[in-house]
Amino acid sequence: MRAFLSALCLAALACGPAPAPPVRVMAIIPVETGSYETREVQLQTIGNLTTLKGAVAELVGVTRVTLDPNDPLQRGGIENLTEEQRYEVLVKDKGADVRGNYLERSGVYWPADFHTWNMVTTYWNFENAYLYFQDLAASQVPTQTPDELNKMKVMYWTELRLNSDQPVTDNALYLSFIKAFTITPFKNESKVPLPMNLGVIGHEVAHKVFSKRVFNDEGIPLPIRTWSGEAFNLLKSLDEGLADFHGFGTTCRSLSGCRPDILAVSISDEAYARQRDVSRADACMDEGLRQALKTFNQDMWIRGREMYLYGNLWASTLYQAGSKAGGLPKVKSLQVALLGAYNDERSQSPGLSQLITRNVNNQMAFTPEAVAEVIASHVADVDLRRAFCSEAMDRLQLQCMRTDCADKMPSCPGTTRRGTTCKVLPPLP
Ligand SMILES: [Zn+2]
């Protein structure tokens, strides 16, 4: 018994420090100049600093995830597996606890190696994305909590293959089909790795929120399987564009202040980073994008950049409407309204989830105008709603140009005028 006890104590010591939160640690974060530097931060929700597990996120190390249609276990279609079976089949190596190593100096824990720096920063990023959504949820009437973001599973340094022999690198993803986040290995040495970018983690966490609230936490939702053409493309772009909008919102929590161009610090393609900037004043639908939206099949839309560019029109619509109606506080009001619009069973106005569920067998009813109406109906402030409607009609080329919107978008005030940033495209042939 004595030997057993001392073995336990040794094991406990070997587990490393587990100070009670808030814990002062060094992490790599965006600072005042906009660059990423090592700074002291506080982790408010960490339970075990060594294994990087806490109330909002739990890191798991060295997992292997393989999506492969030639895998005999996946050949019948992973959508036909139960959630548990899917996890069992796709997560080839379930991984184990990570282990962070630290040096303590005056009550501050300094990561002692490369992976510990990354893992602490990753936890801090997830914690801040959580706090961003907690704030939006607490601003709902009645108030809500982001329960879907408790103990988010974060696979660290995953060997991830998505229908390819080549493993994914330099990325962070939310894999809705196994309900886990993954931080893949990074090779990018010149810029901030995407998985270390706070705005990118905000984007990924936004996917989980969308998945939970809009798709009722279905790993592979029915409309994603059965819709095609414009309805499918619109749905995927909304998920991406709104994730960029929330990713930007998450950055507002950092010392650098709000960064609407979340990709700029991480990718070398500056033109593309600018196209994804949610504050883009010149974001407009053009004929090429409209054609793609209406004609691309699922595969073309997911593989091309059009999915993100059309999503950006939604994000820019929201950002510009808020900015013009009163600056960042109004942009935040729209983030709150948007979260409320994801799922709404209580009020007279259906949420996106209700719009999709009602029309799951009638995808023609899932139109940009119907989506804009759902969002508008959740904006309580009339001036802000008018600004949103005005920007949406303009940038998204909605099919109600001036005051004749009463049927398609009854929530838009009668005094709404279409914005004047974008030229009106000729009618479709
Ligand atoms: Zn995304």
CSV table of C-alpha atoms and ligand atoms in Angstrom, one decimal:
chain,number,residue,atom,x,y,z
A,1,MET,CA,0.0,0.0,0.0
A,2,ARG,CA,2.8,2.3,1.0
A,3,ALA,CA,4.7,1.6,-2.3
A,4,PHE,CA,1.5,2.1,-4.2
A,5,LEU,CA,0.9,5.5,-2.5
A,6,SER,CA,4.5,6.8,-3.2
A,7,ALA,CA,4.1,5.7,-6.8
A,8,LEU,CA,1.0,7.8,-7.0
A,9,CYS,CA,2.8,10.8,-5.6
A,10,LEU,CA,5.6,10.4,-8.1
A,11,ALA,CA,3.1,10.2,-10.8
A,12,ALA,CA,1.5,13.4,-9.5
A,13,LEU,CA,4.8,15.2,-9.4
A,14,ALA,CA,5.6,14.0,-12.9
A,15,CYS,CA,2.3,15.6,-14.1
A,16,GLY,CA,3.9,19.0,-13.7
A,17,PRO,CA,2.4,22.3,-12.5
A,18,ALA,CA,-1.4,22.5,-12.3
A,19,PRO,CA,-1.9,26.0,-10.8
A,20,ALA,CA,-5.4,27.3,-10.3
A,21,PRO,CA,-6.8,29.8,-12.8
A,22,PRO,CA,-6.2,32.6,-13.6
A,23,VAL,CA,-2.7,31.3,-14.6
A,24,ARG,CA,0.0,33.8,-15.8
A,25,VAL,CA,1.8,32.4,-18.8
A,26,MET,CA,3.8,33.6,-21.7
A,27,ALA,CA,2.2,33.2,-25.1
A,28,ILE,CA,2.6,34.4,-28.7
A,29,ILE,CA,-0.1,36.9,-29.3
A,30,PRO,CA,-1.0,39.9,-31.5
A,31,VAL,CA,0.2,43.1,-29.9
A,32,GLU,CA,-0.3,46.8,-30.4
A,33,THR,CA,1.8,47.1,-33.5
A,34,GLY,CA,-0.3,44.3,-35.2
A,35,SER,CA,2.6,41.8,-35.1
A,36,TYR,CA,2.8,38.7,-33.0
A,37,GLU,CA,5.1,38.8,-30.0
A,38,THR,CA,5.7,36.9,-26.8
A,39,ARG,CA,3.7,38.5,-24.0
A,40,GLU,CA,2.4,37.5,-20.6
A,41,VAL,CA,-1.3,36.6,-20.6
A,42,GLN,CA,-3.7,35.1,-18.2
A,43,LEU,CA,-5.5,31.8,-18.9
A,44,GLN,CA,-8.8,32.2,-17.1
A,45,THR,CA,-10.2,28.7,-17.8
A,46,ILE,CA,-7.3,26.3,-17.8
A,47,GLY,CA,-7.6,23.3,-15.5
A,48,ASN,CA,-4.3,21.6,-16.1
A,49,LEU,CA,-1.5,23.6,-17.5
A,50,THR,CA,0.6,20.5,-18.3
A,51,THR,CA,-2.0,18.6,-20.3
A,52,LEU,CA,-3.5,21.9,-21.6
A,53,LYS,CA,-7.0,20.9,-20.6
A,54,GLY,CA,-9.6,23.3,-19.2
A,55,ALA,CA,-13.2,24.4,-19.2
A,56,VAL,CA,-13.3,25.6,-22.8
A,57,ALA,CA,-10.7,23.4,-24.6
A,58,GLU,CA,-8.9,20.1,-24.3
A,59,LEU,CA,-5.8,19.5,-26.3
A,60,VAL,CA,-5.1,16.0,-27.5
A,61,GLY,CA,-1.7,15.2,-29.0
A,62,VAL,CA,-0.6,13.2,-32.1
A,63,THR,CA,-3.8,12.1,-33.6
A,64,ARG,CA,-4.2,10.7,-37.1
A,65,VAL,CA,-7.3,11.5,-39.0
A,66,THR,CA,-7.9,10.1,-42.5
A,67,LEU,CA,-10.8,10.8,-44.8
A,68,ASP,CA,-10.4,8.3,-47.7
A,69,PRO,CA,-13.3,7.0,-49.9
A,70,ASN,CA,-11.1,4.0,-50.7
A,71,ASP,CA,-10.9,2.9,-47.1
A,72,PRO,CA,-13.1,-0.2,-46.9
A,73,LEU,CA,-14.7,1.2,-43.7
A,74,GLN,CA,-15.6,4.4,-45.4
A,75,ARG,CA,-16.7,3.0,-48.8
A,76,GLY,CA,-20.4,3.0,-47.9
A,77,GLY,CA,-20.3,6.7,-47.3
A,78,ILE,CA,-19.4,8.3,-43.9
A,79,GLU,CA,-22.7,10.0,-43.8
A,80,ASN,CA,-24.3,6.6,-43.3
A,81,LEU,CA,-22.3,5.9,-40.1
A,82,THR,CA,-23.4,7.0,-36.6
A,83,GLU,CA,-21.4,9.8,-35.0
A,84,GLU,CA,-19.6,7.2,-32.8
A,85,GLN,CA,-18.8,4.9,-35.8
A,86,ARG,CA,-17.6,7.9,-37.8
A,87,TYR,CA,-15.2,9.0,-35.0
A,88,GLU,CA,-14.0,5.4,-34.7
A,89,VAL,CA,-13.4,4.9,-38.4
A,90,LEU,CA,-11.9,8.3,-39.3
A,91,VAL,CA,-9.7,8.9,-36.2
A,92,LYS,CA,-7.1,6.3,-37.0
A,93,ASP,CA,-5.0,7.2,-33.9
A,94,LYS,CA,-7.0,8.5,-31.0
A,95,GLY,CA,-3.9,10.3,-29.5
A,96,ALA,CA,-2.9,10.9,-25.9
A,97,ASP,CA,-2.5,13.8,-23.5
A,98,VAL,CA,-0.1,16.5,-24.6
A,99,ARG,CA,2.6,17.5,-22.1
A,100,GLY,CA,3.7,21.1,-21.7
A,101,ASN,CA,7.1,22.0,-20.1
A,102,TYR,CA,7.5,25.2,-18.2
A,103,LEU,CA,10.0,27.2,-16.3
A,104,GLU,CA,8.4,29.3,-13.5
A,105,ARG,CA,9.7,32.8,-12.9
A,106,SER,CA,8.0,35.0,-10.3
A,107,GLY,CA,4.7,33.3,-10.8
A,108,VAL,CA,4.7,33.4,-14.6
A,109,TYR,CA,5.0,30.1,-16.5
A,110,TRP,CA,7.4,30.3,-19.5
A,111,PRO,CA,7.0,27.6,-22.1
A,112,ALA,CA,10.3,25.7,-22.3
A,113,ASP,CA,10.1,24.3,-25.8
A,114,PHE,CA,8.6,24.9,-29.3
A,115,HIS,CA,5.5,22.8,-28.8
A,116,THR,CA,4.7,24.2,-25.4
A,117,TRP,CA,4.8,27.8,-26.9
A,118,ASN,CA,2.4,26.6,-29.6
A,119,MET,CA,0.1,24.8,-27.3
A,120,VAL,CA,-0.2,27.5,-24.7
A,121,THR,CA,-0.9,30.0,-27.5
A,122,THR,CA,-3.5,27.6,-28.9
A,123,TYR,CA,-5.3,27.4,-25.6
A,124,TRP,CA,-5.3,31.2,-25.3
A,125,ASN,CA,-6.7,31.5,-28.8
A,126,PHE,CA,-9.6,29.1,-28.1
A,127,GLU,CA,-10.2,30.8,-24.8
A,128,ASN,CA,-10.5,34.2,-26.4
A,129,ALA,CA,-12.8,32.8,-29.2
A,130,TYR,CA,-14.9,31.4,-26.4
A,131,LEU,CA,-15.0,34.7,-24.5
A,132,TYR,CA,-16.0,36.5,-27.7
A,133,PHE,CA,-19.0,34.2,-28.2
A,134,GLN,CA,-19.8,34.2,-24.5
A,135,ASP,CA,-20.2,38.0,-24.8
A,136,LEU,CA,-22.5,37.7,-27.8
A,137,ALA,CA,-24.6,35.0,-26.1
A,138,ALA,CA,-24.9,37.0,-22.9
A,139,SER,CA,-26.2,40.0,-25.0
A,140,GLN,CA,-29.2,38.0,-26.3
A,141,VAL,CA,-32.6,38.5,-24.9
A,142,PRO,CA,-33.1,36.4,-22.9
A,143,THR,CA,-29.4,35.8,-22.2
A,144,GLN,CA,-27.8,32.6,-23.5
A,145,THR,CA,-24.5,30.7,-22.9
A,146,PRO,CA,-22.3,29.2,-25.6
A,147,ASP,CA,-22.6,25.6,-24.3
A,148,GLU,CA,-21.4,24.2,-27.5
A,149,LEU,CA,-18.0,25.7,-26.7
A,150,ASN,CA,-17.4,23.8,-23.5
A,151,LYS,CA,-14.4,21.4,-23.6
A,152,MET,CA,-13.8,21.9,-27.3
A,153,LYS,CA,-11.7,19.0,-28.5
A,154,VAL,CA,-8.5,20.3,-30.1
A,155,MET,CA,-6.3,17.8,-31.8
A,156,TYR,CA,-2.8,19.1,-31.8
A,157,TRP,CA,-0.2,18.4,-34.5
A,158,THR,CA,-2.6,16.1,-36.3
A,159,GLU,CA,-1.6,13.9,-39.2
A,160,LEU,CA,-4.6,14.8,-41.3
A,161,ARG,CA,-5.4,13.5,-44.7
A,162,LEU,CA,-8.5,14.7,-46.5
A,163,ASN,CA,-9.0,12.6,-49.6
A,164,SER,CA,-5.4,12.9,-50.5
A,165,ASP,CA,-2.1,11.1,-49.8
A,166,GLN,CA,-0.5,14.4,-48.8
A,167,PRO,CA,-1.1,15.4,-45.2
A,168,VAL,CA,-2.6,18.9,-44.5
A,169,THR,CA,-0.1,21.4,-43.1
A,170,ASP,CA,-0.2,25.0,-41.9
A,171,ASN,CA,-3.9,25.0,-41.1
A,172,ALA,CA,-6.5,24.9,-38.4
A,173,LEU,CA,-9.8,23.3,-39.1
A,174,TYR,CA,-13.1,22.5,-37.5
A,175,LEU,CA,-14.0,19.0,-38.6
A,176,SER,CA,-17.8,19.0,-38.1
A,177,PHE,CA,-18.1,15.3,-39.1
A,178,ILE,CA,-16.0,14.3,-36.0
A,179,LYS,CA,-16.8,17.4,-34.0
A,180,ALA,CA,-13.2,18.2,-33.3
A,181,PHE,CA,-10.7,21.0,-34.1
A,182,THR,CA,-7.4,20.2,-35.6
A,183,ILE,CA,-4.1,22.1,-35.5
A,184,THR,CA,-1.9,20.6,-38.3
A,185,PRO,CA,1.9,20.8,-38.3
A,186,PHE,CA,3.3,24.0,-39.7
A,187,LYS,CA,6.1,24.6,-42.1
A,188,ASN,CA,5.5,28.3,-42.9
A,189,GLU,CA,8.5,30.1,-41.4
A,190,SER,CA,8.1,33.6,-42.7
A,191,LYS,CA,4.7,34.6,-41.4
A,192,VAL,CA,2.4,33.8,-38.5
A,193,PRO,CA,1.3,30.2,-39.0
A,194,LEU,CA,-2.5,30.1,-39.7
A,195,PRO,CA,-3.1,27.8,-36.7
A,196,MET,CA,-1.4,30.3,-34.4
A,197,ASN,CA,-3.5,33.2,-35.8
A,198,LEU,CA,-6.2,34.4,-33.3
A,199,GLY,CA,-8.6,35.5,-36.0
A,200,VAL,CA,-8.3,32.1,-37.8
A,201,ILE,CA,-9.1,30.3,-34.5
A,202,GLY,CA,-12.1,32.7,-34.1
A,203,HIS,CA,-13.2,31.7,-37.7
A,204,GLU,CA,-12.9,27.9,-36.8
A,205,VAL,CA,-14.8,28.3,-33.6
A,206,ALA,CA,-17.5,30.2,-35.5
A,207,HIS,CA,-17.9,27.1,-37.7
A,208,LYS,CA,-18.7,25.1,-34.6
A,209,VAL,CA,-21.2,27.6,-33.4
A,210,PHE,CA,-22.9,27.7,-36.9
A,211,SER,CA,-22.9,23.9,-36.9
A,212,LYS,CA,-24.5,23.6,-33.5
A,213,ARG,CA,-27.1,26.4,-33.9
A,214,VAL,CA,-27.9,26.3,-37.6
A,215,PHE,CA,-27.5,22.6,-38.2
A,216,ASN,CA,-28.5,21.4,-34.8
A,217,ASP,CA,-25.1,19.8,-34.3
A,218,GLU,CA,-25.5,17.4,-37.2
A,219,GLY,CA,-22.1,16.3,-38.3
A,220,ILE,CA,-23.1,16.0,-42.0
A,221,PRO,CA,-26.4,18.0,-42.3
A,222,LEU,CA,-29.1,17.0,-44.7
A,223,PRO,CA,-29.0,20.2,-46.9
A,224,ILE,CA,-25.2,19.8,-47.3
A,225,ARG,CA,-25.9,16.3,-48.6
A,226,THR,CA,-28.9,17.0,-50.7
A,227,TRP,CA,-28.9,20.6,-51.9
A,228,SER,CA,-27.1,21.8,-55.1
A,229,GLY,CA,-26.6,24.9,-57.1
A,230,GLU,CA,-27.4,28.3,-55.6
A,231,ALA,CA,-29.0,27.1,-52.3
A,232,PHE,CA,-26.0,24.9,-51.5
A,233,ASN,CA,-23.5,27.5,-52.6
A,234,LEU,CA,-25.2,30.2,-50.6
A,235,LEU,CA,-25.3,28.0,-47.5
A,236,LYS,CA,-21.6,27.2,-47.7
A,237,SER,CA,-20.6,30.8,-48.3
A,238,LEU,CA,-22.7,32.0,-45.4
A,239,ASP,CA,-20.8,29.5,-43.1
A,240,GLU,CA,-17.5,30.8,-44.4
A,241,GLY,CA,-18.2,34.6,-44.6
A,242,LEU,CA,-19.9,34.7,-41.2
A,243,ALA,CA,-16.9,32.8,-39.8
A,244,ASP,CA,-14.6,35.5,-41.1
A,245,PHE,CA,-16.9,38.2,-39.6
A,246,HIS,CA,-16.7,36.4,-36.2
A,247,GLY,CA,-13.0,35.8,-36.6
A,248,PHE,CA,-12.5,39.5,-37.0
A,249,GLY,CA,-14.7,40.0,-33.9
A,250,THR,CA,-12.5,37.7,-31.9
A,251,THR,CA,-9.4,39.7,-32.8
A,252,CYS,CA,-11.0,42.7,-31.0
A,253,ARG,CA,-10.1,41.0,-27.8
A,254,SER,CA,-6.3,41.3,-28.4
A,255,LEU,CA,-3.9,44.1,-27.8
A,256,SER,CA,-3.7,44.8,-31.5
A,257,GLY,CA,-7.4,45.8,-31.6
A,258,CYS,CA,-9.8,44.6,-34.2
A,259,ARG,CA,-8.2,43.2,-37.4
A,260,PRO,CA,-10.7,42.9,-40.2
A,261,ASP,CA,-8.0,41.4,-42.5
A,262,ILE,CA,-7.4,38.3,-40.4
A,263,LEU,CA,-5.4,36.5,-43.1
A,264,ALA,CA,-2.9,39.3,-43.8
A,265,VAL,CA,-0.4,38.4,-41.1
A,266,SER,CA,-0.4,34.7,-42.2
A,267,ILE,CA,-0.5,34.3,-46.0
A,268,SER,CA,1.8,35.7,-48.6
A,269,ASP,CA,-0.9,36.2,-51.2
A,270,GLU,CA,-1.7,39.8,-50.3
A,271,ALA,CA,-4.4,40.2,-53.0
A,272,TYR,CA,-6.3,37.3,-51.6
A,273,ALA,CA,-5.9,38.4,-48.0
A,274,ARG,CA,-7.4,41.7,-49.1
A,275,GLN,CA,-10.3,40.0,-50.8
A,276,ARG,CA,-11.2,38.2,-47.5
A,277,ASP,CA,-11.0,41.5,-45.5
A,278,VAL,CA,-14.4,41.9,-43.9
A,279,SER,CA,-14.1,45.7,-44.0
A,280,ARG,CA,-13.7,45.8,-47.8
A,281,ALA,CA,-15.5,49.0,-48.8
A,282,ASP,CA,-15.6,47.9,-52.5
A,283,ALA,CA,-17.0,44.5,-52.0
A,284,CYS,CA,-19.6,44.0,-54.7
A,285,MET,CA,-21.2,41.1,-56.6
A,286,ASP,CA,-20.0,41.0,-60.2
A,287,GLU,CA,-21.3,39.1,-63.2
A,288,GLY,CA,-18.7,36.3,-62.9
A,289,LEU,CA,-19.4,35.7,-59.3
A,290,ARG,CA,-23.1,35.7,-59.9
A,291,GLN,CA,-22.8,33.2,-62.7
A,292,ALA,CA,-20.6,31.0,-60.5
A,293,LEU,CA,-23.1,31.2,-57.6
A,294,LYS,CA,-26.0,30.1,-59.8
A,295,THR,CA,-24.2,27.4,-61.8
A,296,PHE,CA,-21.3,25.8,-59.9
A,297,ASN,CA,-21.9,22.4,-58.5
A,298,GLN,CA,-21.0,21.4,-55.0
A,299,ASP,CA,-17.5,20.3,-55.9
A,300,MET,CA,-16.6,23.4,-57.9
A,301,TRP,CA,-17.9,25.7,-55.3
A,302,ILE,CA,-16.0,24.1,-52.4
A,303,ARG,CA,-12.7,23.9,-54.3
A,304,GLY,CA,-12.8,27.4,-55.7
A,305,ARG,CA,-12.3,30.8,-54.1
A,306,GLU,CA,-15.8,31.9,-55.1
A,307,MET,CA,-17.2,30.3,-52.0
A,308,TYR,CA,-15.1,32.7,-49.8
A,309,LEU,CA,-15.5,35.7,-52.1
A,310,TYR,CA,-19.3,35.4,-52.0
A,311,GLY,CA,-19.1,34.8,-48.2
A,312,ASN,CA,-17.1,38.0,-48.0
A,313,LEU,CA,-20.0,40.0,-49.6
A,314,TRP,CA,-22.1,38.9,-46.6
A,315,ALA,CA,-19.4,39.8,-44.1
A,316,SER,CA,-18.7,43.1,-45.8
A,317,THR,CA,-22.4,43.9,-45.9
A,318,LEU,CA,-22.5,43.5,-42.1
A,319,TYR,CA,-19.3,45.3,-41.4
A,320,GLN,CA,-20.2,48.3,-43.7
A,321,ALA,CA,-23.7,48.5,-42.3
A,322,GLY,CA,-22.5,48.7,-38.8
A,323,SER,CA,-19.7,51.1,-39.6
A,324,LYS,CA,-22.0,53.5,-41.4
A,325,ALA,CA,-24.7,53.3,-38.7
A,326,GLY,CA,-22.2,54.2,-35.9
A,327,GLY,CA,-18.9,52.4,-36.0
A,328,LEU,CA,-17.6,49.4,-34.1
A,329,PRO,CA,-20.3,49.4,-31.3
A,330,LYS,CA,-22.9,49.0,-34.1
A,331,VAL,CA,-20.8,46.3,-35.8
A,332,LYS,CA,-20.9,44.5,-32.5
A,333,SER,CA,-24.7,44.9,-32.4
A,334,LEU,CA,-24.8,43.2,-35.7
A,335,GLN,CA,-22.7,40.3,-34.4
A,336,VAL,CA,-25.2,39.9,-31.5
A,337,ALA,CA,-28.1,40.0,-33.9
A,338,LEU,CA,-26.5,37.5,-36.2
A,339,LEU,CA,-26.0,35.0,-33.4
A,340,GLY,CA,-29.6,35.5,-32.5
A,341,ALA,CA,-30.6,34.9,-36.2
A,342,TYR,CA,-28.8,31.5,-36.3
A,343,ASN,CA,-31.6,29.7,-34.4
A,344,ASP,CA,-34.8,31.2,-33.2
A,345,GLU,CA,-37.7,29.1,-32.0
A,346,ARG,CA,-39.1,31.7,-29.6
A,347,SER,CA,-40.0,34.8,-31.6
A,348,GLN,CA,-42.3,35.3,-34.6
A,349,SER,CA,-39.2,35.6,-36.8
A,350,PRO,CA,-37.7,32.3,-37.8
A,351,GLY,CA,-33.9,31.8,-37.6
A,352,LEU,CA,-31.6,30.4,-40.3
A,353,SER,CA,-32.0,26.9,-38.8
A,354,GLN,CA,-35.8,27.2,-39.0
A,355,LEU,CA,-35.7,28.6,-42.6
A,356,ILE,CA,-33.5,25.6,-43.6
A,357,THR,CA,-35.4,23.0,-41.8
A,358,ARG,CA,-38.8,24.2,-43.2
A,359,ASN,CA,-37.4,24.2,-46.7
A,360,VAL,CA,-35.1,21.2,-46.6
A,361,ASN,CA,-37.1,19.6,-49.5
A,362,ASN,CA,-37.7,22.9,-51.2
A,363,GLN,CA,-34.2,24.5,-51.7
A,364,MET,CA,-35.6,27.1,-54.1
A,365,ALA,CA,-37.0,28.9,-51.1
A,366,PHE,CA,-33.5,29.3,-49.6
A,367,THR,CA,-32.6,32.5,-51.4
A,368,PRO,CA,-30.2,35.4,-50.6
A,369,GLU,CA,-33.3,37.6,-50.0
A,370,ALA,CA,-34.8,35.0,-47.5
A,371,VAL,CA,-31.5,34.9,-45.6
A,372,ALA,CA,-31.2,38.7,-45.6
A,373,GLU,CA,-34.7,38.9,-44.2
A,374,VAL,CA,-33.9,36.4,-41.4
A,375,ILE,CA,-30.9,38.6,-40.4
A,376,ALA,CA,-32.8,41.9,-40.7
A,377,SER,CA,-35.7,40.6,-38.6
A,378,HIS,CA,-33.2,40.0,-35.7
A,379,VAL,CA,-31.8,43.5,-35.8
A,380,ALA,CA,-33.8,45.5,-33.2
A,381,ASP,CA,-32.3,48.9,-33.9
A,382,VAL,CA,-34.3,50.4,-36.8
A,383,ASP,CA,-31.5,52.6,-38.1
A,384,LEU,CA,-29.1,49.7,-38.0
A,385,ARG,CA,-31.6,47.4,-39.7
A,386,ARG,CA,-32.1,50.0,-42.5
A,387,ALA,CA,-28.4,50.2,-43.0
A,388,PHE,CA,-28.1,46.4,-43.2
A,389,CYS,CA,-30.9,46.2,-45.7
A,390,SER,CA,-29.4,49.0,-47.8
A,391,GLU,CA,-25.9,47.4,-47.9
A,392,ALA,CA,-27.3,43.9,-48.6
A,393,MET,CA,-29.5,45.0,-51.5
A,394,ASP,CA,-26.5,46.8,-53.0
A,395,ARG,CA,-23.5,44.5,-52.4
A,396,LEU,CA,-25.4,41.2,-52.8
A,397,GLN,CA,-27.6,42.4,-55.8
A,398,LEU,CA,-30.8,41.3,-54.0
A,399,GLN,CA,-33.8,41.1,-56.2
A,400,CYS,CA,-35.6,44.1,-54.6
A,401,MET,CA,-33.9,47.2,-55.7
A,402,ARG,CA,-35.7,50.2,-54.2
A,403,THR,CA,-38.8,50.2,-52.1
A,404,ASP,CA,-40.5,47.2,-53.7
A,405,CYS,CA,-39.1,44.8,-51.0
A,406,ALA,CA,-42.1,44.5,-48.8
A,407,ASP,CA,-42.9,41.0,-50.0
A,408,LYS,CA,-39.4,39.5,-49.9
A,409,MET,CA,-37.9,41.5,-47.0
A,410,PRO,CA,-40.8,42.8,-44.9
A,411,SER,CA,-38.4,43.6,-42.0
A,412,CYS,CA,-36.6,46.2,-44.0
A,413,PRO,CA,-38.0,49.7,-43.1
A,414,GLY,CA,-40.0,51.3,-45.9
A,415,THR,CA,-37.5,54.1,-45.9
A,416,THR,CA,-34.7,51.8,-47.0
A,417,ARG,CA,-32.8,52.9,-50.1
A,418,ARG,CA,-30.5,50.6,-51.9
A,419,GLY,CA,-26.8,51.5,-51.3
A,420,THR,CA,-24.8,53.1,-54.1
A,421,THR,CA,-21.4,51.4,-53.8
A,422,CYS,CA,-22.1,48.8,-56.5
A,423,LYS,CA,-23.4,49.1,-60.0
A,424,VAL,CA,-26.6,47.3,-60.7
A,425,LEU,CA,-25.9,44.2,-62.8
A,426,PRO,CA,-28.0,43.6,-65.9
A,427,PRO,CA,-30.8,41.1,-65.5
A,428,LEU,CA,-30.0,37.5,-66.0
A,429,PRO,CA,-30.7,36.3,-69.5
B,1,ZN,ZN,-13.8,28.1,-42.8
